[in-house]
Structures are given as C-alpha cells and as structure tokens.
Tab-separated table of C-alpha atoms and ligand atoms in Angstrom:
chain	number	residue	atom	x	y	z
K	1	MET	CA	161.525	115.866	196.429
K	2	THR	CA	162.813	117.204	193.062
K	3	PRO	CA	160.506	119.706	191.276
K	4	ARG	CA	158.890	118.530	188.015
K	5	LEU	CA	160.577	120.090	184.991
K	6	ILE	CA	157.553	119.855	182.672
K	7	THR	CA	154.452	121.419	184.126
K	8	ALA	CA	151.207	122.483	182.457
K	9	SER	CA	151.959	126.161	183.055
K	10	ARG	CA	155.415	125.870	181.481
K	11	VAL	CA	153.925	124.185	178.389
K	12	ARG	CA	151.333	126.987	178.179
K	13	THR	CA	154.052	129.636	178.439
K	14	LEU	CA	156.147	127.964	175.735
K	15	LEU	CA	153.152	127.672	173.392
K	16	LEU	CA	152.327	131.337	173.980
K	17	LEU	CA	155.903	132.388	173.218
K	18	ALA	CA	155.939	130.247	170.051
K	19	GLY	CA	152.659	131.893	168.961
K	20	VAL	CA	154.003	135.391	169.561
K	21	LEU	CA	157.181	134.551	167.627
K	22	LEU	CA	155.177	133.161	164.702
K	23	LEU	CA	152.937	136.251	164.607
K	24	ALA	CA	155.892	138.604	164.877
K	25	THR	CA	157.788	136.967	162.020
K	26	SER	CA	154.737	136.759	159.734
K	27	CYS	CA	153.981	140.444	160.438
K	28	GLY	CA	157.599	141.220	159.673
K	29	TRP	CA	157.423	139.315	156.424
K	30	SER	CA	154.200	140.949	155.262
K	31	LEU	CA	155.662	144.360	156.143
K	32	TRP	CA	158.526	143.592	153.806
K	33	ASP	CA	156.535	141.866	151.087
K	34	SER	CA	153.353	143.953	150.937
K	35	PRO	CA	152.820	146.231	147.911
K	36	MET	CA	152.230	148.997	150.497
K	37	THR	CA	155.560	148.374	152.204
K	38	THR	CA	157.564	151.350	153.409
K	39	VAL	CA	160.661	149.352	154.297
K	40	ARG	CA	161.692	148.515	150.730
K	41	PRO	CA	162.274	151.959	149.211
K	42	ARG	CA	162.476	152.344	145.443
K	43	SER	CA	163.572	155.988	145.267
K	44	ASP	CA	166.176	158.306	146.792
K	45	PHE	CA	163.416	160.007	148.783
K	46	GLY	CA	162.213	156.706	150.238
K	47	ARG	CA	165.773	155.598	150.945
K	48	VAL	CA	166.804	158.584	153.086
K	49	ILE	CA	163.664	158.140	155.178
K	50	ASP	CA	164.240	154.390	155.444
K	51	ASP	CA	167.873	154.896	156.472
K	52	LEU	CA	166.758	157.249	159.226
K	53	PHE	CA	164.091	154.778	160.331
K	54	MET	CA	166.676	151.989	160.509
K	55	LEU	CA	169.133	154.192	162.432
K	56	ILE	CA	166.470	155.047	165.014
K	57	SER	CA	165.264	151.428	165.189
K	58	TRP	CA	168.755	150.002	165.799
K	59	THR	CA	169.654	152.749	168.295
K	60	THR	CA	166.496	152.162	170.303
K	61	LEU	CA	166.925	148.379	170.059
K	62	VAL	CA	170.409	148.614	171.598
K	63	ILE	CA	169.069	150.853	174.384
K	64	PHE	CA	166.107	148.543	174.949
K	65	ILE	CA	168.335	145.475	175.278
K	66	ALA	CA	170.763	147.285	177.638
K	67	VAL	CA	167.901	148.513	179.867
K	68	GLU	CA	166.150	145.128	179.937
K	69	VAL	CA	169.364	143.233	180.732
K	70	ALA	CA	170.105	145.655	183.600
K	71	LEU	CA	166.522	145.365	184.833
K	72	VAL	CA	166.443	141.563	184.765
K	73	TYR	CA	169.892	141.385	186.397
K	74	CYS	CA	168.846	143.720	189.233
K	75	CYS	CA	165.564	141.851	189.791
K	76	TRP	CA	167.446	138.572	190.027
K	77	ARG	CA	170.501	139.792	191.954
K	78	PHE	CA	168.578	141.717	194.618
K	79	ARG	CA	165.523	139.469	194.884
K	80	GLU	CA	163.933	138.858	198.243
K	81	ARG	CA	165.345	135.767	199.947
K	82	PRO	CA	164.947	134.473	203.494
K	83	GLY	CA	167.738	135.997	205.555
K	84	ALA	CA	169.160	138.086	202.646
K	85	PRO	CA	170.521	141.458	203.775
K	86	MET	CA	168.968	144.718	202.592
K	87	PRO	CA	170.868	145.831	199.387
K	88	LYS	CA	172.976	148.962	199.717
K	89	GLN	CA	170.754	152.054	199.248
K	90	VAL	CA	172.146	154.697	196.850
K	91	HIS	CA	170.868	158.266	196.681
K	92	GLY	CA	172.321	161.192	194.723
K	93	HIS	CA	175.228	159.380	193.059
K	94	THR	CA	176.863	162.278	191.147
K	95	VAL	CA	178.776	160.149	188.625
K	96	LEU	CA	175.646	158.136	187.766
K	97	GLU	CA	173.446	161.218	187.452
K	98	VAL	CA	175.912	163.070	185.205
K	99	GLY	CA	176.523	159.835	183.283
K	100	TRP	CA	172.951	159.180	182.274
K	101	THR	CA	172.207	162.829	181.538
K	102	VAL	CA	175.144	162.970	179.130
K	103	ALA	CA	174.362	159.499	177.688
K	104	PHE	CA	170.767	160.464	176.834
K	105	ALA	CA	171.874	163.802	175.369
K	106	VAL	CA	174.233	161.848	173.092
K	107	VAL	CA	171.420	159.466	172.107
K	108	LEU	CA	169.157	162.410	171.258
K	109	LEU	CA	171.916	163.977	169.157
K	110	ILE	CA	172.408	160.692	167.287
K	111	ILE	CA	168.698	160.803	166.391
K	112	VAL	CA	168.137	164.530	165.977
K	113	ILE	CA	171.005	165.479	163.655
K	114	PRO	CA	170.162	162.976	160.878
K	115	THR	CA	166.429	163.695	161.345
K	116	ILE	CA	166.894	167.422	160.703
K	117	ARG	CA	169.137	166.624	157.753
K	118	VAL	CA	166.425	164.382	156.243
K	119	ILE	CA	163.732	167.024	156.820
K	120	PHE	CA	165.751	169.570	154.836
K	121	LYS	CA	166.777	167.019	152.208
K	122	THR	CA	163.155	166.032	151.550
K	123	GLN	CA	162.105	169.686	151.205
K	124	GLU	CA	164.747	170.638	148.654
K	125	ALA	CA	163.712	172.625	145.591
K	126	PRO	CA	163.770	170.566	142.382
K	127	ALA	CA	166.354	171.093	139.662
K	128	ALA	CA	165.060	173.010	136.651
K	129	THR	CA	165.401	169.830	134.584
K	130	ALA	CA	163.065	167.797	136.814
K	131	LEU	CA	159.897	166.453	135.226
K	132	ARG	CA	157.012	168.427	136.694
K	133	VAL	CA	153.761	166.680	137.542
K	134	ASP	CA	150.840	168.678	138.931
K	135	VAL	CA	148.872	166.457	141.258
K	136	ALA	CA	145.335	167.386	142.263
K	137	GLY	CA	143.703	165.392	145.050
K	138	LYS	CA	139.946	165.461	144.509
K	139	GLN	CA	137.024	163.709	146.173
K	140	TRP	CA	137.775	160.828	145.353
K	141	TRP	CA	140.314	160.454	142.620
K	142	TRP	CA	143.717	161.766	141.578
K	143	GLU	CA	144.407	164.010	138.635
K	144	PHE	CA	147.907	164.049	137.169
K	145	LYS	CA	148.935	166.737	134.713
K	146	TYR	CA	152.306	167.002	132.979
K	147	PRO	CA	152.322	170.710	132.033
K	148	SER	CA	155.515	170.508	129.966
K	149	LEU	CA	154.085	167.615	127.922
K	150	GLY	CA	150.440	168.650	127.663
K	151	ILE	CA	149.248	165.376	129.191
K	152	ALA	CA	146.433	164.883	131.691
K	153	THR	CA	145.586	161.535	133.218
K	154	ALA	CA	143.788	160.167	136.265
K	155	ASN	CA	144.692	157.651	138.951
K	156	GLU	CA	147.563	156.322	136.873
K	157	LEU	CA	150.947	157.968	136.750
K	158	HIS	CA	153.768	157.026	134.393
K	159	LEU	CA	157.348	157.974	135.252
K	160	PRO	CA	160.721	157.303	133.644
K	161	VAL	CA	163.150	155.369	135.856
K	162	GLY	CA	166.187	157.271	137.110
K	163	GLU	CA	164.767	160.723	136.318
K	164	THR	CA	163.871	163.262	138.939
K	165	VAL	CA	160.211	164.136	139.193
K	166	ALA	CA	158.776	167.120	141.063
K	167	PHE	CA	155.205	166.658	142.243
K	168	ASN	CA	153.295	169.872	142.883
K	169	LEU	CA	150.482	168.851	145.183
K	170	HIS	CA	147.262	170.801	145.469
K	171	ALA	CA	143.671	170.148	146.491
K	172	PRO	CA	140.662	171.953	145.038
K	173	ASP	CA	138.296	170.637	147.737
K	174	VAL	CA	139.450	169.182	151.083
K	175	ILE	CA	142.711	167.945	152.606
K	176	HIS	CA	144.089	164.730	151.124
K	177	SER	CA	147.476	163.083	151.476
K	178	PHE	CA	149.656	161.850	148.646
K	179	TRP	CA	151.355	158.588	149.503
K	180	ILE	CA	153.266	156.057	147.415
K	181	PRO	CA	154.680	153.810	150.155
K	182	GLN	CA	157.471	152.254	148.087
K	183	LEU	CA	158.601	155.556	146.588
K	184	GLY	CA	158.374	157.557	149.788
K	185	GLY	CA	156.064	160.129	151.220
K	186	LYS	CA	153.560	160.865	152.518
K	187	ARG	CA	152.704	164.542	152.155
K	188	ASP	CA	149.471	166.405	152.789
K	189	VAL	CA	147.616	167.859	149.830
K	190	VAL	CA	146.031	171.008	151.171
K	191	PRO	CA	143.614	173.558	149.676
K	192	HIS	CA	145.069	177.024	149.017
K	193	ARG	CA	148.681	175.953	149.030
K	194	VAL	CA	151.060	173.881	146.944
K	195	ASN	CA	153.146	171.224	148.677
K	196	ARG	CA	155.950	169.437	146.960
K	197	ILE	CA	157.671	166.083	146.772
K	198	VAL	CA	160.806	165.663	144.680
K	199	LEU	CA	162.041	162.135	144.089
K	200	THR	CA	163.893	159.927	141.648
K	201	PRO	CA	162.477	156.425	141.232
K	202	ASP	CA	165.283	153.897	140.819
K	203	ALA	CA	163.549	150.660	139.805
K	204	PRO	CA	160.923	149.975	137.136
K	205	GLY	CA	157.686	148.535	138.459
K	206	GLU	CA	154.130	149.270	139.496
K	207	TYR	CA	153.728	150.977	142.822
K	208	PRO	CA	150.337	151.462	144.439
K	209	GLY	CA	149.471	154.795	146.030
K	210	GLN	CA	146.693	155.767	148.394
K	211	CYS	CA	145.167	158.882	149.878
K	212	ALA	CA	146.352	158.869	153.480
K	213	GLU	CA	144.190	161.585	155.011
K	214	PHE	CA	140.527	160.997	155.759
K	215	CYS	CA	138.680	163.068	153.164
K	216	GLY	CA	135.097	161.827	153.194
K	217	THR	CA	132.928	158.866	152.269
K	218	SER	CA	135.212	157.257	149.696
K	219	HIS	CA	138.566	158.153	151.230
K	220	ALA	CA	139.512	154.466	151.196
K	221	ASN	CA	138.606	154.349	147.483
K	222	MET	CA	141.000	157.138	146.564
K	223	ARG	CA	143.862	155.104	145.196
K	224	PHE	CA	146.279	155.360	142.333
K	225	ARG	CA	149.112	153.533	140.675
K	226	VAL	CA	152.558	154.675	139.662
K	227	ILE	CA	154.097	152.887	136.706
K	228	VAL	CA	157.855	153.434	136.579
K	229	GLN	CA	159.204	152.536	133.142
K	230	GLU	CA	162.441	152.475	131.209
K	231	LYS	CA	162.931	155.792	129.436
K	232	SER	CA	162.118	154.414	125.963
K	233	ALA	CA	158.861	152.776	127.110
K	234	TRP	CA	157.894	155.954	128.935
K	235	GLU	CA	158.553	158.051	125.836
K	236	THR	CA	156.305	155.718	123.831
K	237	TRP	CA	153.603	156.261	126.448
K	238	VAL	CA	154.087	160.044	126.267
K	239	LYS	CA	153.718	160.038	122.456
K	240	ALA	CA	150.541	157.963	122.668
K	241	GLN	CA	149.076	160.298	125.305
K	242	GLN	CA	149.900	163.390	123.249
K	243	ALA	CA	148.221	162.003	120.139
K	244	PRO	CA	144.595	162.961	119.470
K	245	PRO	CA	142.058	160.286	120.389
K	246	VAL	CA	141.397	157.692	117.699
K	247	GLU	CA	138.031	157.720	115.953
K	248	PRO	CA	136.017	154.617	116.860
K	249	THR	CA	135.490	152.187	113.992
K	250	ASP	CA	133.414	149.592	115.817
K	251	PRO	CA	129.642	150.360	115.448
K	252	LEU	CA	128.968	149.932	119.186
K	253	ALA	CA	131.821	152.343	120.035
K	254	GLN	CA	130.522	154.808	117.441
K	255	GLN	CA	127.137	154.626	119.111
K	256	GLY	CA	128.907	155.195	122.451
K	257	LYS	CA	130.522	158.346	121.102
K	258	GLN	CA	127.045	159.594	120.163
K	259	VAL	CA	125.802	158.861	123.693
K	260	PHE	CA	128.793	160.676	125.194
K	261	SER	CA	128.525	163.754	122.989
K	262	SER	CA	124.800	164.165	123.483
K	263	SER	CA	124.662	163.679	127.266
K	264	ALA	CA	125.800	165.522	130.392
K	265	CYS	CA	129.165	163.657	130.200
K	266	VAL	CA	130.574	166.533	128.152
K	267	GLY	CA	130.006	169.005	130.977
K	268	CYS	CA	132.462	167.234	133.263
K	269	HIS	CA	134.937	165.322	131.094
K	270	THR	CA	137.462	166.261	128.461
K	271	ILE	CA	137.978	164.101	125.418
K	272	LYS	CA	140.173	166.167	123.122
K	273	GLY	CA	138.256	167.250	120.050
K	274	VAL	CA	134.957	166.104	121.554
K	275	SER	CA	134.416	167.863	124.889
K	276	ALA	CA	136.159	170.158	127.369
K	277	GLY	CA	134.633	169.487	130.826
K	278	GLN	CA	137.011	170.054	133.716
K	279	ILE	CA	135.263	168.511	136.728
K	280	GLY	CA	135.898	164.798	136.214
K	281	PRO	CA	138.908	162.933	134.843
K	282	ASP	CA	140.257	163.630	131.357
K	283	LEU	CA	139.132	160.646	129.278
K	284	THR	CA	141.094	161.355	126.073
K	285	HIS	CA	143.111	158.132	126.504
K	286	PHE	CA	140.926	156.339	129.008
K	287	GLY	CA	141.341	152.982	127.228
K	288	SER	CA	145.105	153.060	127.801
K	289	ARG	CA	144.661	152.952	131.581
K	290	LYS	CA	144.371	149.848	133.685
K	291	ILE	CA	142.294	151.291	136.505
K	292	PHE	CA	139.548	153.866	136.997
K	293	ALA	CA	137.045	155.191	139.567
K	294	GLY	CA	139.669	156.317	142.056
K	295	GLY	CA	141.839	153.364	141.122
K	296	ILE	CA	139.467	150.770	142.588
K	297	MET	CA	138.224	149.185	139.335
K	298	ALA	CA	140.006	147.437	136.507
K	299	VAL	CA	139.254	149.011	133.138
K	300	THR	CA	137.021	146.348	131.539
K	301	ALA	CA	133.921	146.791	129.370
K	302	GLU	CA	131.784	145.198	132.067
K	303	ASN	CA	133.063	147.446	134.892
K	304	VAL	CA	132.808	150.632	132.838
K	305	ALA	CA	129.243	149.802	131.744
K	306	LYS	CA	128.243	149.155	135.372
K	307	TRP	CA	129.982	152.342	136.464
K	308	VAL	CA	128.190	154.686	134.054
K	309	GLU	CA	124.860	153.113	134.950
K	310	LYS	CA	125.238	153.337	138.741
K	311	PRO	CA	128.423	155.116	139.873
K	312	GLU	CA	127.207	155.347	143.464
K	313	HIS	CA	126.941	151.536	143.682
K	314	MET	CA	130.605	151.138	142.848
K	315	LYS	CA	132.110	154.062	144.734
K	316	PRO	CA	129.969	155.305	147.635
K	317	GLY	CA	129.526	159.075	147.592
K	318	SER	CA	130.788	159.272	144.003
K	319	ARG	CA	130.602	162.801	142.628
K	320	MET	CA	129.620	161.395	139.239
K	321	PRO	CA	125.846	161.605	139.078
K	322	ASP	CA	123.559	158.795	137.994
K	323	LEU	CA	122.526	160.013	134.537
K	324	GLY	CA	119.870	157.365	134.163
K	325	MET	CA	121.789	155.548	131.423
K	326	SER	CA	120.173	152.367	130.147
K	327	GLY	CA	122.098	149.095	130.006
K	328	GLU	CA	122.418	149.506	126.230
K	329	GLN	CA	123.797	153.029	126.532
K	330	GLY	CA	126.206	151.866	129.238
K	331	LYS	CA	127.571	149.107	126.987
K	332	ALA	CA	127.968	151.508	124.057
K	333	LEU	CA	129.723	154.101	126.223
K	334	ALA	CA	132.043	151.429	127.627
K	335	ALA	CA	132.950	150.306	124.102
K	336	TYR	CA	133.718	153.912	123.133
K	337	LEU	CA	135.780	154.702	126.247
K	338	LEU	CA	137.772	151.482	125.938
K	339	SER	CA	138.529	152.300	122.298
K	340	LEU	CA	140.305	155.502	123.437
K	341	LYS	CA	143.752	153.921	123.683
O	1	CUA	CU1	141.535	161.880	149.746
O	1	CUA	CU2	141.444	160.568	151.703
C-alpha cells in the first residue's frame, strides 16, 4: 500500500508555516517602514550602529545555517533504523577540538573589533564648530536650548541637514533616555552628569523621538520630534525664534495675554518680555510648534484650551497644576499662545 501524500497533518503544517512566513515578512516590513525604525538610519551615528548590527546579523545567520544544516544532516544520516549499526563513537578528537576553539575565537574577533570601534566612534568629542544643543529630560517633556543662538524650545527640535550637532544631555529630576530611532541613539539622560551624542543628520525630514527609560506615570507621553531642514529653511526658523514675541492683535488673544500675565502661568513659563518662569516649557514661540504636552498633542486652539483647563486629563501625572481656569479663560489663553508664532 502506498502512503497518502496529502494528509490532514501535512496540510496543518503547511498552513502553519505559511502563517509564520506571513507574520515574519509583515514584521520585517513594519520594522523597515515604521517612523520608529532603527534599520533605516538617517545620520552618520545611526549608520555606524546599523552597519555593526548588519555585520553581526549576517555573521550569526551564516553560523546558524551551518549549525542547522549539520544538525539536520546528522539526525538524518545517523537515525535509528532496524538493523542499522551503531555509528562510530568519537571522543577527544584533537583536530576538531582545536578547530572549533579557533573558529569561535575568530567569530568573536569579527564581532568584537568593529563593536569596540563603534563604541569609541560614538563617544567622540564634537568639533568646536558643531551646533550645541542642551537637552534637558524632565518629567514629562523635553527642553531644547541652543546656547549659541539664544533659543529655547520644547518637544520640537530643528536641525540643519548635513551639519554636526552635539547634544549635551542632562536631567534635573530622574533618569530618562534620549532616543531618535532614525537618527541613532539611545543614550541615558542622568541627573548629576552630562552625557553626549554627536551626530550629523543626512536627510531632511521629521523624525519622532521618545524617552526610552521608564521615568514615571507619563513616561510613554514623553515624546518629541526632530525636524531636519535645509540650511536656509533652518536659518529662517532660527531668525523667527530669536525675534521677540509678536503682540496679539486679535481681541480674544489680547484677553488671553491678560489671563496669562495675571495668573500663576508666569511663575513657571517664560514668554520673553512678559514672564520669566523656568519650570515649564518656554512659550515665547509656542504657536510656531506643531506639538505640545510632551509631544502627545497637536497644537490646535481646541487642544490647548482643553489642556489649560485640565492638564491631568490629557497627560496623567502632569506637573502642570489645574489652575481652575474657566472655559472662557482657556479659549482666550489658547488664542494668545497660538498667536505666538
Ligand atoms: Cu522620561 Cu521616560
């Protein structure tokens, strides 16, 4: 009797394999295509890490295939069969023992030498001409200061393409981690010390960033965005940020300025010429940003009004207190803040 070629268990196995393949390829695709991808580097820093990752991946893939082929071959060749003789038993084969000791030492060298080189490369001191950005990780938002330009912003970072930037990372409260997956990283942001990342972005675009170290209630809401621009567009942005804030002309915004100046807002926020608070984000050019509240909200009049009324509802654990603003005050404040282009 000939065995049946198509059996229920074979169909099940094939379906399972097809499912695994489908999942593996879709995971692979989303890894490549996601805005948080680490395998599509857009800076020199990201590229050296990616090259190392690929080297290690290919090396281990070759070893994996060689080991699996040998394993499957041995299982098949020396399988138990009726009347088959016992395979030859080998103990203490000097050539084999020396061979695999040397082979694995070579494999480790292939991995270790480039790894050490990348560690040193990614710790290099910046050139004096590098653009310095002081990054402060705070519960739960990011402050970016450009000391040479006199600019302070929050959750949104603008960089010129092709120019080296040196991030000085520090944390006034707890440990955070600065991570822009497409530009490379991540690096811990630790109280009482300054860590550094030096990189040169090589393609214009918007790259999301995220705190990558659990830092409390709204850790997941501690995001930011890096906007890499052509030099001329970046210089336009710099000029606009350096300019004093515009005076509101719209009556609602004027009313909002009154609300801001006469409330506790001034104790925490800076708006140049209006207030000098240092605890919360600098709002001098708030209206020029696309995101706020740790990068989780789009800057719209509706969102800002909701935020000032009930910050805790939008970002759990928010350090910004509920000041008991009325809906009217919230709308006026939103109009004012959005007018600060
Ligand atoms: Cu900051 Cu997690």
